[in-house]
Amino acid sequence: MKMNGAEILIESLKKEGVKHMFGYPGGVVLGIFDRLYDDKDIELILTRHEQGAVHAADGYSRSTGKAGVVLVTSGPGATNTVTGIATASMDSIPLVVFTGQVPTMLIGNDAFQEADIVGISRPCTKYNFLVKDVNDLARIVKEAFYIATSGRPGPVLIDLPKDVTAMKAEFVWPQDVKIRSYNPTLEGNKWMITQAAHLIAKSKRPVIVAGGGVILSNASKELKELAEITDIPVVMTLMGLGGFPGTHPLALGMPGMHGSYYANRSIQESDLLIAVGMRFDDRVTGKIDAFAPHAKIVHIDIDPTSIRKNVRVDTPIVGDAKRILSVLNKVLKEEIKEQWGEVRNAWLKQIQAWKKERPLTYTYSEEVIKPQFVVEKIYELTKGDAIISTEVGQNQMWSAQFYKFDKPRMWLTSGGLGTMGYGFPAAIGAQLAHPDKLVIDIAGDGSIQMNIQELATAVINKLPVKVAILNNRCLGMVRQWQELFFSERYSHTKLDETVPDFVKIAEAYGAVGLRATKPSEVEPVLREAFKIKRTVFMDFVVDWKEKVFPMVPAGAAIDQMMFDEQKEKTEKKLKAVK
Amino acid sequence: MRHTISLLVENKFGVLSRISGLFSGRGYNIESLSVGETIDPQISVMTIVTSGDEQIIEQILKQLNKLIDVIKVVDMIDLDHVEREMVLIKVAPRQEDKAEVLRLTEIFRGRVVDSGPKTYTIEVTGDEKKIAALIELLKPAGIKEFIRTGKIAIARERIKKPSV
Ligand SMILES: Cc1ncc(C[n+]2csc(CCOP(=O)(O)OP(=O)(O)O)c2C)c(N)n1
């Protein structure tokens, strides 16, 4: 049967199992939106900004493992997606983004609402397509989903000229995809894996560093097994949180700029790093020449370009983390059969001592709400069973430090690009995919204003997303740097009286607004918010002077950490959540 | 260190910008680049001359390999190969230098492809050294401009040594 391009597109999406997409209409995609008007199988969620649509699809993807799908119009609609696409690209999140385009005839003519989105998005997509012939459309959609979700995942963009969506063709859904120039390596080299096993057997002070790749490849089970059979402690990068249970005795939390003292010390003292699905980002390594100076490095990653990009690697293993780890575990169990107990005891004892020496802490106050206290309370009340998204800045770092993730796909944060405005729409996407889960965006008063319009999306779709704003009336993280490195010259970071009344904003959109100004109000506000089955903004008026510690100054080695001096003086410690 | 990289790529629109974008986006430099069809019209071959230390070259090769439209990447340094480049050189010699220019052209197996009242245009093909040498020698005679195709390279047939 012949169909027009819009119909072929919708049919193709159905073949891919798409149930939800996020988008925003406009002139050149009217035909497609018309097809969606009475479609029973695919629901399009109208966001209030195209950036919100992409972040929502991203949150949907991170929380489910499926590709997120976006549909927007040409020109400004397309350019508004760029930040969202770049965010997904940096964190290897599979998205398929459809942008409308002016008719083929007009491309290149500076037509009304024309933007060269294929050119603009080239460096921040895994691949992109301009569909020139309706007969190619079904195949391109199939290839796009395949490219987005296979190998090292990432966003793929498909640009759809208006005339192509109107032209007719036979709908032929290809049986399978074969791209001769694209064959990601999945199986790790057995010889290398055996070599890694021998390095593990010989090492006295090993550390596993798990990144986002563990989550993307669904390798948590295999990673846990590796850690448990070998008694090796596990550090998780910002992207890797939840890839290994945060409450496990072998878990050391996050390394790097705002990592724990014991995670950074362990890396620096280790004689073997087993890096899994992480890419030695500069926020993790600090000064690169001083990073893990005594360690041999085993690097497991699906992307060969990640290997030896930033650090020297002794044993590179290219492939899918899940498959490689399961082979590695097998080799360790069947061929090495080492009794680790004795050797590891000394190392684990040493790490235990570091944990005691400097746990993650902050100074509790009776008078003013400490932001870390809010995160701790959220953890306590949700028992770690909520999907948490964050914005960027201090809110993100405190969430990473004080919330413990035991399961993967419960933590949504913009790691690579560090996009303010990510958290709220991402939470909306995750809530749509998990209607019965508690989904909380831990936000800053600066970031939340970057996509605050999505309140409308949450309310109209009855998505009971909770937003906990750690309201310090500042662009806190930048202010922290100014305090520490720019003699407290707060250039354009104090929002003060210009911070809007978040309770009123929430109410204006038909959501619920709650506020806490005293520490004693934190728990009641959270309890109430979690009870209400509606979108809730919680305005926590917190101590504006609070800083994220430990902190490794930019360019320093990761064991050159700064700590909270004030706290060290008063000694009024409150232990981090156990 | 200089490397000549030969790439087989899908002959699709946008491929060239993906490749040049990769070099510019990551701060690698391209000394020369040439593209053309292969025996299979769906595949183009590109020859890129670039330079960098060992780690940079490793990254360039891996990054090129990672591009979806790239079918095959070969670093010619690993292979016995033939390299050629063509230049067109426009010289404007004084009367007394004209004979010398023509003599040099002949020695370098070049050809005069255009001649006017004031200038000769010389075509010459060869490897890097040969072309550099000719340009050096022609300079005193007055080169007005030259234009180079960029290098192309092809692997030599591997001849199996007869087993004794
Ligand atoms: C879109 C964008 N613009 C600028 C920045 C730089 N930046 C990083 S953190 C930060 C401050 C964030 O302030 P806020 O959202 O209030 O969070 P806080 O640090 O106070 O928790 C800024 C401006 C960014 N990460 N993203």
Coordinates of N, CA, C and O in Angstrom, one line a residue, chain A residues 86-141:
Chain A
A86 N 23.5 17.9 22.4 CA 24.8 17.9 22.8 C 24.9 17.3 24.2 O 25.9 16.5 24.5
T87 N 23.9 17.5 25.1 CA 23.9 16.9 26.4 C 23.9 15.4 26.3 O 24.7 14.7 27.0
A88 N 23.0 14.9 25.4 CA 22.9 13.4 25.2 C 24.2 12.9 24.6 O 24.6 11.8 25.0
S89 N 24.7 13.6 23.7 CA 25.9 13.1 23.0 C 27.1 12.9 24.0 O 27.8 11.9 24.0
M90 N 27.3 13.9 24.9 CA 28.4 13.8 25.8 C 28.2 12.7 26.8 O 29.2 12.1 27.3
D91 N 27.0 12.3 27.1 CA 26.8 11.2 28.0 C 26.4 9.9 27.3 O 25.9 9.0 28.0
S92 N 26.5 9.8 26.0 CA 26.2 8.6 25.2 C 24.8 8.1 25.4 O 24.6 6.9 25.7
I93 N 23.8 9.0 25.3 CA 22.4 8.6 25.5 C 21.8 8.5 24.1 O 21.8 9.4 23.3
P94 N 21.1 7.3 23.9 CA 20.5 7.1 22.6 C 19.2 7.9 22.4 O 18.2 7.8 23.2
L95 N 19.2 8.8 21.4 CA 18.0 9.6 21.0 C 17.8 9.5 19.5 O 18.8 9.4 18.8
V96 N 16.6 9.6 19.1 CA 16.3 9.8 17.7 C 15.5 11.1 17.6 O 14.4 11.2 18.1
V97 N 16.1 12.1 17.0 CA 15.5 13.5 16.9 C 15.1 13.7 15.5 O 15.9 13.7 14.6
F98 N 13.8 14.0 15.3 CA 13.3 14.3 13.9 C 13.1 15.8 13.9 O 12.4 16.4 14.7
T99 N 13.7 16.5 12.9 CA 13.5 17.9 12.7 C 12.8 18.1 11.3 O 13.2 17.4 10.4
G100 N 11.9 19.0 11.3 CA 11.3 19.3 10.0 C 12.3 20.2 9.2 O 13.2 20.7 9.8
Q101 N 12.1 20.2 7.9 CA 13.0 21.0 7.1 C 12.2 21.6 6.0 O 11.1 21.1 5.6
V102 N 12.6 22.7 5.4 CA 11.9 23.4 4.3 C 11.9 22.4 3.1 O 12.7 21.5 3.1
P103 N 11.0 22.6 2.2 CA 11.0 21.7 1.0 C 12.3 21.6 0.3 O 13.1 22.6 0.3
T104 N 12.6 20.4 -0.2 CA 13.9 20.1 -0.8 C 14.3 21.2 -1.8 O 15.5 21.7 -1.8
M105 N 13.3 21.7 -2.6 CA 13.6 22.7 -3.6 C 14.2 24.0 -3.0 O 14.9 24.8 -3.6
L106 N 13.8 24.3 -1.7 CA 14.2 25.6 -1.1 C 15.4 25.5 -0.3 O 16.0 26.5 0.2
I107 N 15.9 24.2 -0.1 CA 17.1 24.1 0.8 C 18.3 24.8 0.2 O 18.6 24.7 -1.0
G108 N 18.9 25.6 1.1 CA 20.0 26.4 0.6 C 19.7 27.8 0.2 O 20.5 28.6 -0.2
N109 N 18.4 28.1 0.2 CA 17.9 29.4 -0.3 C 17.7 30.5 0.8 O 17.1 31.5 0.5
D110 N 18.1 30.1 2.0 CA 17.7 31.0 3.2 C 16.2 31.2 3.2 O 15.7 32.3 3.4
A111 N 15.5 30.1 3.0 CA 14.1 30.1 3.1 C 13.6 30.4 4.5 O 14.3 30.3 5.4
F112 N 12.3 30.8 4.6 CA 11.7 31.1 5.9 C 11.9 29.9 6.8 O 11.6 28.8 6.4
Q113 N 12.4 30.1 8.0 CA 12.6 29.0 9.0 C 13.5 27.9 8.5 O 13.3 26.7 8.8
E114 N 14.5 28.2 7.7 CA 15.4 27.2 7.3 C 16.7 27.3 8.2 O 17.2 28.4 8.4
A115 N 17.1 26.2 8.7 CA 18.4 26.2 9.3 C 19.1 24.9 8.9 O 18.5 23.9 8.7
D116 N 20.4 25.0 8.7 CA 21.2 23.8 8.2 C 21.5 23.0 9.5 O 22.6 22.9 10.0
I117 N 20.4 22.3 9.9 CA 20.5 21.6 11.2 C 21.4 20.3 11.1 O 22.1 19.9 12.0
V118 N 21.5 19.8 9.8 CA 22.4 18.7 9.6 C 23.9 19.2 9.8 O 24.7 18.5 10.5
G119 N 24.2 20.3 9.3 CA 25.5 20.9 9.5 C 25.7 21.3 11.0 O 26.8 21.1 11.6
I120 N 24.7 22.0 11.6 CA 24.8 22.5 13.0 C 25.0 21.3 13.9 O 25.8 21.4 14.9
S121 N 24.3 20.2 13.7 CA 24.3 19.1 14.7 C 25.4 18.1 14.4 O 25.5 17.2 15.2
R122 N 26.1 18.3 13.3 CA 27.1 17.2 13.0 C 28.1 16.9 14.1 O 28.2 15.7 14.4
P123 N 28.7 17.9 14.7 CA 29.6 17.5 15.8 C 29.0 17.0 17.1 O 29.7 16.5 17.9
C124 N 27.7 17.1 17.3 CA 27.1 16.7 18.5 C 26.1 15.5 18.3 O 25.3 15.2 19.2
T125 N 26.1 14.9 17.1 CA 25.3 13.7 17.0 C 26.2 12.6 16.7 O 27.4 12.8 16.3
K126 N 25.7 11.3 16.9 CA 26.5 10.2 16.5 C 26.5 10.1 15.0 O 27.4 9.7 14.4
Y127 N 25.3 10.4 14.5 CA 25.2 10.4 13.0 C 23.9 11.3 12.7 O 23.1 11.4 13.6
N128 N 23.8 11.8 11.5 CA 22.6 12.4 11.1 C 22.3 12.2 9.6 O 23.2 11.8 8.8
F129 N 21.0 12.4 9.3 CA 20.5 12.1 8.0 C 19.7 13.3 7.5 O 19.0 13.9 8.2
L130 N 19.8 13.6 6.2 CA 18.8 14.4 5.5 C 18.1 13.5 4.5 O 18.7 12.8 3.7
V131 N 16.8 13.3 4.7 CA 16.0 12.4 3.9 C 15.7 13.2 2.6 O 15.0 14.2 2.6
K132 N 16.2 12.7 1.5 CA 15.9 13.4 0.2 C 14.8 12.6 -0.6 O 14.3 13.2 -1.5
D133 N 14.6 11.4 -0.3 CA 13.7 10.6 -1.1 C 12.8 9.8 -0.2 O 13.3 9.1 0.7
V134 N 11.5 9.9 -0.3 CA 10.6 9.3 0.6 C 10.8 7.7 0.6 O 10.5 7.1 1.6
N135 N 11.3 7.2 -0.5 CA 11.5 5.8 -0.6 C 12.6 5.3 0.4 O 12.7 4.1 0.7
D136 N 13.5 6.2 0.8 CA 14.5 5.9 1.8 C 14.1 6.0 3.2 O 14.8 5.6 4.1
L137 N 12.9 6.6 3.5 CA 12.5 7.0 4.8 C 12.5 5.8 5.8 O 13.1 5.9 6.9
A138 N 11.8 4.8 5.5 CA 11.7 3.7 6.4 C 13.0 3.1 6.8 O 13.4 2.9 8.0
R139 N 13.9 2.9 5.8 CA 15.2 2.4 6.0 C 16.0 3.3 6.9 O 16.7 2.8 7.8
I140 N 15.9 4.6 6.7 CA 16.7 5.6 7.5 C 16.2 5.5 8.9 O 17.1 5.6 9.8
V141 N 14.9 5.4 9.1 CA 14.4 5.4 10.5 C 15.0 4.1 11.2 O 15.5 4.2 12.3

